[in-house]
Amino acid sequence: MVAIATALAANENIAEETRLAASDLLAANEGLAFNADGPLWYRGSALCYPLSESSVTRRALETQQVQRAVLGHTTTASRKVESRDDGRIILLDTGMLTSYYGGSAATLIIDEHGLQVRYLDQASLESPSVQTRKVGARPDSMSDDELAEFLRTAKVIGSEAIPVGVTLPTRLTLEKDGIQLDAIFKTESTEIRRGRGPNKNRMLNVSDRWQYEIAAYRLDRMLGLDMVPVAVERNVNGKDGALIFWMDGLISLLKKNREKIRADGWCPLQPQHDLMYVWDTLIYNDDRTQQNVTYTQGDWMLKLIDQSRSFRTYRNKPPYVRERELKMTREMADRLAALDTRRLSAELGAYINRDQIRALLRRRDSLINNWAEIQSP
């Protein structure tokens, strides 16, 4: 269409009215309606992290004075109608072209009963599926809970040392029910001897412990951040440690910068980095480097790995964040505000102690206060 319109607009041998119409069509093609960031083609509401995208969604819905948006054009991984962002976004593209996408046709029914879905050749109605958390590609639409069970119970069929870093973790290959996946096994666990007085947590604040990887994963799930890979506790060959799902095809910020690789995913990097800065401040991760700032290739989604040097008892920001302005959405602030000692102790208490939980909540308070100041006129 664009090629034809371009040719018509440049053809002086046709009617001026036709040439002007072709020029108008070309101008419209460059306008908001057809732009990649315009309402017809924008995919951020379907693909970007909800806690960075939620402010865009909220403003769009408030502008139109509606409760939700129903989106097509982006096929869901489950081939089911999915809801995300607390139900404010409904993803309707179920890949109905079966020969190509492997899905089926679906109808969304909106009535006094709420939202219901009818799929082709299915008599009963069902509610839209909540979009599942998936950090890293895995087979058969495996959920996080299913992946965690796989990591705990699958047979170890291969082992390879990773010659990177100080603690030298191991990459294991696991197999169960015909499925093979890889995972990182970390066993480093600095012994913590508590001192007295102001320096009682000195050893804790320089520790490197596998337990923190599991605490980080659980905290990610509590917040709905969806950036930290599944991590479980497991004993392998007589050693206790954290078994962390291996995500294939990651590219580091170090490599991106060295090779001047252009990030061309649908989701801009800066809002993802803003989430990382808030996260690393919350858990006080003092081991973030360009080597462990990693992205999935193709879509350039940031993944947060290496949390074993986190959960310090300091009140301030980790060094690399101190000069940065911390930004977050209202939804992220609300998730942080919902954290409390009881919930954190129940979810993380087996892996971090009370002093670490108290320090995390103090940093949480600082993050929310900073956010509130930014919102004030």
Coordinates of C-alpha atoms in Angstrom, one line a residue:
M1 CA 0.0 0.0 0.0
V2 CA 2.8 2.5 0.9
A3 CA 4.7 1.7 -2.2
I4 CA 1.6 2.3 -4.4
A5 CA 0.7 5.5 -2.6
T6 CA 4.3 6.7 -3.0
A7 CA 4.3 6.1 -6.7
L8 CA 0.9 7.8 -7.1
A9 CA 2.0 10.9 -5.2
A10 CA 5.0 11.3 -7.4
N11 CA 3.2 10.7 -10.7
E12 CA 2.5 14.0 -12.4
N13 CA 0.6 12.3 -15.2
I14 CA -2.4 11.5 -13.1
A15 CA -5.2 13.8 -11.7
E16 CA -4.1 16.2 -9.0
E17 CA -6.9 15.0 -6.8
T18 CA -5.5 11.4 -6.9
R19 CA -2.0 12.7 -6.1
L20 CA -3.2 14.7 -3.2
A21 CA -5.2 11.7 -1.9
A22 CA -2.1 9.5 -2.1
S23 CA 0.0 12.2 -0.2
D24 CA -2.7 12.3 2.5
L25 CA -2.5 8.6 2.8
L26 CA 1.2 8.7 3.2
A27 CA 0.9 11.4 5.8
A28 CA -1.7 9.3 7.7
N29 CA 0.6 6.3 7.6
E30 CA 3.2 8.3 9.5
G31 CA 0.7 9.6 12.0
L32 CA -0.2 8.3 15.4
A33 CA -2.9 5.9 14.3
F34 CA -0.6 3.8 12.3
N35 CA 2.6 4.5 14.2
A36 CA 4.2 1.6 16.1
D37 CA 3.5 3.4 19.3
G38 CA -0.1 4.3 18.2
P39 CA -3.3 2.7 19.5
L40 CA -3.6 0.3 16.6
W41 CA -0.1 -1.2 16.9
Y42 CA 1.2 -0.5 20.4
R43 CA 2.0 -3.7 22.1
G44 CA 3.4 -2.5 25.4
S45 CA 0.2 -3.2 27.3
A46 CA 0.4 -6.8 26.2
L47 CA 4.1 -7.5 26.5
C48 CA 5.9 -5.1 28.9
Y49 CA 6.2 -5.7 32.6
P50 CA 2.9 -4.7 34.3
L51 CA 4.6 -2.8 37.1
S52 CA 6.4 -0.6 34.6
E53 CA 3.6 -0.4 32.1
S54 CA 0.7 0.1 34.5
S55 CA 1.0 3.9 34.5
V56 CA 0.5 3.9 30.7
T57 CA -2.5 1.6 31.0
R58 CA -4.0 3.7 33.9
R59 CA -3.7 7.0 32.0
A60 CA -5.2 5.5 28.8
L61 CA -8.2 4.0 30.7
E62 CA -8.8 7.2 32.6
T63 CA -8.6 9.3 29.4
Q64 CA -11.3 7.1 27.8
Q65 CA -13.2 6.8 31.1
V66 CA -13.4 3.0 30.9
Q67 CA -12.6 0.1 33.2
R68 CA -10.6 -2.1 30.9
A69 CA -9.1 -2.5 27.4
V70 CA -9.6 -5.5 25.2
L71 CA -6.6 -6.1 22.9
G72 CA -5.9 -8.2 19.9
H73 CA -2.9 -8.4 17.6
T74 CA -0.6 -10.1 20.2
T75 CA -1.1 -13.9 20.4
T76 CA -1.2 -15.2 24.0
A77 CA 1.3 -17.9 24.9
S78 CA -1.4 -20.1 26.4
R79 CA -3.7 -19.6 23.4
K80 CA -6.4 -18.7 25.9
V81 CA -8.0 -15.4 26.5
E82 CA -5.9 -13.8 29.3
S83 CA -6.2 -11.0 31.7
R84 CA -3.3 -9.0 33.2
D85 CA -2.6 -5.8 35.2
D86 CA -5.3 -6.7 37.7
G87 CA -7.9 -7.3 35.0
R88 CA -7.5 -3.9 33.3
I89 CA -6.1 -5.5 30.2
I90 CA -7.8 -8.5 28.4
L91 CA -5.8 -10.2 25.7
L92 CA -8.1 -11.7 23.1
D93 CA -5.8 -13.0 20.4
T94 CA -5.9 -16.8 20.9
G95 CA -4.2 -17.7 17.6
M96 CA -7.4 -18.7 15.8
L97 CA -5.5 -19.4 12.6
T98 CA -4.8 -23.0 13.8
S99 CA -2.5 -24.0 10.9
Y100 CA -0.1 -21.2 11.9
Y101 CA -0.6 -20.3 15.6
G102 CA -2.0 -23.6 16.9
G103 CA -4.9 -21.8 18.7
S104 CA -8.6 -21.7 18.3
A105 CA -11.4 -19.1 17.9
A106 CA -12.7 -17.5 21.1
T107 CA -15.6 -15.1 21.9
L108 CA -15.4 -12.7 24.9
I109 CA -18.8 -12.2 26.5
I110 CA -19.3 -9.1 28.6
D111 CA -22.6 -8.9 30.5
E112 CA -24.1 -8.5 33.9
H113 CA -22.2 -11.6 35.0
G114 CA -18.8 -10.0 34.2
L115 CA -16.4 -11.5 31.6
Q116 CA -16.8 -15.0 30.2
V117 CA -15.2 -16.8 27.3
R118 CA -16.5 -19.3 24.9
Y119 CA -14.0 -21.3 22.8
L120 CA -14.8 -23.0 19.5
D121 CA -16.2 -26.5 20.0
Q122 CA -16.6 -25.9 23.7
A123 CA -20.1 -25.7 25.2
S124 CA -19.2 -24.3 28.6
L125 CA -18.1 -20.8 29.5
E126 CA -15.1 -19.9 31.5
S127 CA -13.4 -16.9 32.9
P128 CA -10.4 -15.3 31.2
S129 CA -7.1 -16.9 32.5
V130 CA -4.8 -14.7 34.6
Q131 CA -1.6 -14.3 32.6
T132 CA 0.9 -16.6 34.3
R133 CA 4.3 -15.5 35.5
K134 CA 7.1 -16.8 33.2
V135 CA 10.7 -15.7 33.7
G136 CA 12.5 -17.6 31.0
A137 CA 11.1 -19.9 28.3
R138 CA 10.1 -23.3 29.3
P139 CA 8.2 -26.2 27.6
D140 CA 4.5 -27.0 27.5
S141 CA 3.4 -23.7 29.1
M142 CA 4.9 -25.0 32.4
S143 CA 3.9 -22.7 35.3
D144 CA 6.4 -21.5 38.0
D145 CA 5.0 -24.0 40.5
E146 CA 5.4 -26.8 38.0
L147 CA 8.9 -25.6 37.2
A148 CA 9.8 -25.4 40.9
E149 CA 8.6 -29.0 41.4
F150 CA 10.7 -30.1 38.4
L151 CA 13.8 -28.5 39.8
R152 CA 13.2 -30.2 43.2
T153 CA 12.6 -33.7 41.8
A154 CA 14.1 -34.1 38.3
K155 CA 17.1 -36.4 37.9
V156 CA 20.5 -34.8 37.5
I157 CA 22.0 -36.2 34.2
G158 CA 24.8 -33.7 33.6
S159 CA 27.1 -31.2 35.3
E160 CA 29.4 -28.5 34.1
A161 CA 31.4 -26.0 36.1
I162 CA 30.9 -22.3 35.3
P163 CA 34.3 -20.5 35.2
V164 CA 32.7 -17.1 36.0
G165 CA 32.7 -15.2 39.3
V166 CA 34.3 -16.0 42.6
T167 CA 32.1 -18.8 43.9
L168 CA 32.1 -20.9 40.7
P169 CA 28.6 -22.3 40.6
T170 CA 27.7 -25.4 38.6
R171 CA 25.3 -25.8 35.7
L172 CA 23.2 -28.9 36.0
T173 CA 21.1 -30.7 33.4
L174 CA 17.9 -32.2 34.7
E175 CA 15.5 -34.6 33.2
K176 CA 12.0 -35.8 34.1
D177 CA 9.2 -37.2 32.0
G178 CA 11.1 -36.7 28.8
I179 CA 11.8 -33.0 29.5
Q180 CA 15.3 -31.7 29.9
L181 CA 16.1 -28.3 31.5
D182 CA 19.2 -26.7 32.9
A183 CA 19.7 -24.9 36.2
I184 CA 22.5 -23.2 38.1
F185 CA 23.4 -24.8 41.5
K186 CA 24.9 -22.4 44.0
T187 CA 26.3 -23.8 47.3
E188 CA 28.3 -20.8 48.6
S189 CA 26.9 -19.9 52.1
T190 CA 29.1 -17.5 54.1
E191 CA 29.1 -18.5 57.7
I192 CA 27.6 -15.6 59.7
R193 CA 29.0 -14.9 63.2
R194 CA 27.0 -12.2 64.8
G195 CA 29.0 -9.6 66.6
R196 CA 28.0 -7.0 69.2
G197 CA 27.1 -3.4 69.2
P198 CA 27.2 -1.3 66.0
N199 CA 29.1 -4.0 64.1
K200 CA 27.0 -7.0 65.0
N201 CA 26.0 -7.5 61.3
R202 CA 29.4 -6.9 59.8
M203 CA 29.8 -10.5 58.6
L204 CA 26.2 -10.6 57.3
N205 CA 26.8 -7.4 55.3
V206 CA 29.7 -9.0 53.3
S207 CA 28.2 -12.4 53.0
D208 CA 27.5 -14.4 49.8
R209 CA 24.7 -16.9 50.5
W210 CA 22.7 -19.2 48.2
Q211 CA 19.7 -18.7 50.6
Y212 CA 19.3 -15.1 49.3
E213 CA 18.6 -16.4 45.8
I214 CA 15.5 -18.2 47.1
A215 CA 14.5 -15.2 49.2
A216 CA 14.8 -13.0 46.2
Y217 CA 12.6 -15.2 44.0
R218 CA 9.9 -15.4 46.7
L219 CA 9.9 -11.7 47.2
D220 CA 9.6 -11.2 43.4
R221 CA 6.5 -13.3 43.5
M222 CA 5.1 -11.4 46.4
L223 CA 5.5 -8.1 44.5
G224 CA 4.5 -9.5 41.1
L225 CA 7.7 -8.1 39.6
D226 CA 8.2 -11.1 37.3
M227 CA 11.9 -10.6 36.6
V228 CA 13.7 -13.1 38.9
P229 CA 14.0 -16.7 37.8
V230 CA 12.5 -19.6 39.8
A231 CA 14.8 -20.8 42.6
V232 CA 14.4 -23.7 45.0
E233 CA 16.3 -25.3 47.8
R234 CA 17.9 -28.7 46.9
N235 CA 20.6 -31.1 48.1
V236 CA 22.8 -32.4 45.3
N237 CA 25.5 -34.9 46.0
G238 CA 25.3 -34.2 49.7
K239 CA 25.5 -30.4 49.3
D240 CA 22.7 -28.0 50.1
G241 CA 22.2 -25.1 47.8
A242 CA 19.9 -23.0 45.6
L243 CA 18.9 -24.5 42.3
I244 CA 18.0 -21.7 39.9
F245 CA 16.3 -22.0 36.5
W246 CA 18.8 -21.4 33.7
M247 CA 17.5 -19.0 31.1
D248 CA 18.9 -19.6 27.6
G249 CA 20.0 -16.9 25.3
L250 CA 20.6 -14.0 27.7
I251 CA 22.8 -11.2 26.6
S252 CA 24.6 -9.0 29.1
L253 CA 24.7 -5.2 29.2
L254 CA 28.5 -5.6 29.0
K255 CA 28.2 -7.4 25.7
K256 CA 25.5 -5.0 24.5
N257 CA 27.7 -2.0 25.1
R258 CA 31.0 -3.5 23.9
E259 CA 29.5 -4.7 20.6
K260 CA 27.2 -1.7 20.3
I261 CA 24.1 -3.9 19.9
R262 CA 20.9 -2.0 19.4
A263 CA 17.9 -3.0 21.6
D264 CA 14.9 -3.2 19.4
G265 CA 12.3 -4.9 21.6
W266 CA 8.7 -3.6 22.1
C267 CA 9.4 -2.5 25.6
P268 CA 11.9 0.4 26.2
L269 CA 14.9 -0.4 28.5
Q270 CA 14.7 2.6 30.8
P271 CA 11.4 1.7 32.6
Q272 CA 12.8 -1.8 33.0
H273 CA 16.1 -0.3 34.5
D274 CA 14.0 1.8 36.8
L275 CA 12.4 -1.3 38.2
M276 CA 15.8 -2.8 38.7
Y277 CA 17.1 0.2 40.6
V278 CA 14.0 0.0 42.9
W279 CA 14.4 -3.7 43.3
D280 CA 18.2 -3.6 44.1
T281 CA 17.5 -0.8 46.6
L282 CA 14.8 -2.8 48.3
I283 CA 17.0 -5.9 48.7
Y284 CA 20.2 -3.9 48.9
N285 CA 22.0 -5.8 46.1
D286 CA 25.6 -4.6 46.1
D287 CA 26.7 -7.0 43.4
R288 CA 24.9 -5.6 40.3
T289 CA 27.4 -5.2 37.4
Q290 CA 27.1 -4.9 33.6
Q291 CA 27.8 -8.6 33.4
N292 CA 24.7 -9.6 35.4
V293 CA 22.3 -7.0 33.9
T294 CA 20.9 -9.4 31.3
Y295 CA 18.2 -9.4 28.6
T296 CA 16.5 -12.0 26.6
Q297 CA 17.5 -11.7 23.0
G298 CA 14.9 -10.7 20.5
D299 CA 12.4 -9.0 22.8
W300 CA 15.0 -7.3 25.1
M301 CA 13.3 -8.0 28.4
L302 CA 15.5 -7.4 31.5
K303 CA 16.0 -10.4 33.8
L304 CA 17.4 -10.1 37.3
I305 CA 20.0 -12.7 38.1
D306 CA 22.6 -13.0 40.9
Q307 CA 21.0 -12.0 44.2
S308 CA 23.4 -14.0 46.5
R309 CA 25.0 -10.8 47.7
S310 CA 21.9 -9.0 48.8
F311 CA 19.7 -8.4 51.9
R312 CA 22.2 -6.2 53.8
T313 CA 21.1 -4.3 56.9
Y314 CA 22.0 -0.9 55.6
R315 CA 19.3 1.8 55.3
N316 CA 20.5 3.6 52.2
K317 CA 20.8 2.7 48.5
P318 CA 23.5 0.3 47.2
P319 CA 26.5 2.2 45.8
Y320 CA 25.7 1.9 42.1
V321 CA 22.2 3.4 42.7
R322 CA 23.0 6.3 44.9
E323 CA 23.3 8.9 42.2
R324 CA 20.2 7.7 40.3
E325 CA 16.7 9.1 40.6
L326 CA 14.4 6.3 41.7
K327 CA 11.2 6.1 39.7
M328 CA 8.3 3.8 40.0
T329 CA 4.6 3.5 39.2
R330 CA 1.8 4.0 41.6
E331 CA 1.1 0.3 41.3
M332 CA 4.7 -0.6 42.3
A333 CA 4.4 1.8 45.3
D334 CA 1.1 0.1 46.3
R335 CA 2.8 -3.4 46.1
L336 CA 5.7 -2.2 48.3
A337 CA 3.3 -0.7 50.8
A338 CA 1.5 -4.0 51.2
L339 CA 4.7 -5.7 52.5
D340 CA 4.8 -6.2 56.3
T341 CA 6.8 -8.1 58.9
R342 CA 4.3 -10.9 59.1
R343 CA 4.1 -11.7 55.4
L344 CA 7.9 -11.3 54.9
S345 CA 8.7 -13.6 57.8
A346 CA 6.3 -16.2 56.5
E347 CA 7.7 -16.2 53.0
L348 CA 11.4 -15.3 53.5
G349 CA 12.0 -16.2 57.2
A350 CA 13.7 -19.5 56.4
Y351 CA 16.4 -17.7 54.4
I352 CA 16.9 -14.2 55.9
N353 CA 16.8 -13.1 59.6
R354 CA 14.7 -10.5 61.5
D355 CA 17.4 -7.8 61.2
Q356 CA 17.4 -8.2 57.4
I357 CA 13.6 -8.1 57.2
R358 CA 13.5 -4.9 59.4
A359 CA 16.2 -3.3 57.1
L360 CA 14.2 -4.2 54.0
L361 CA 11.1 -2.6 55.4
R362 CA 13.1 0.6 56.3
R363 CA 14.4 0.8 52.7
R364 CA 10.8 0.1 51.5
D365 CA 9.6 3.1 53.6
S366 CA 12.3 5.3 52.1
L367 CA 11.3 4.2 48.6
I368 CA 7.7 5.1 49.2
N369 CA 8.5 8.4 50.9
N370 CA 10.7 9.3 47.9
W371 CA 8.0 8.4 45.5
A372 CA 5.4 10.4 47.4
E373 CA 7.7 13.5 47.3
I374 CA 8.0 13.2 43.6
Q375 CA 4.2 13.0 43.2
S376 CA 3.7 16.2 45.3
P377 CA 3.2 19.4 43.3

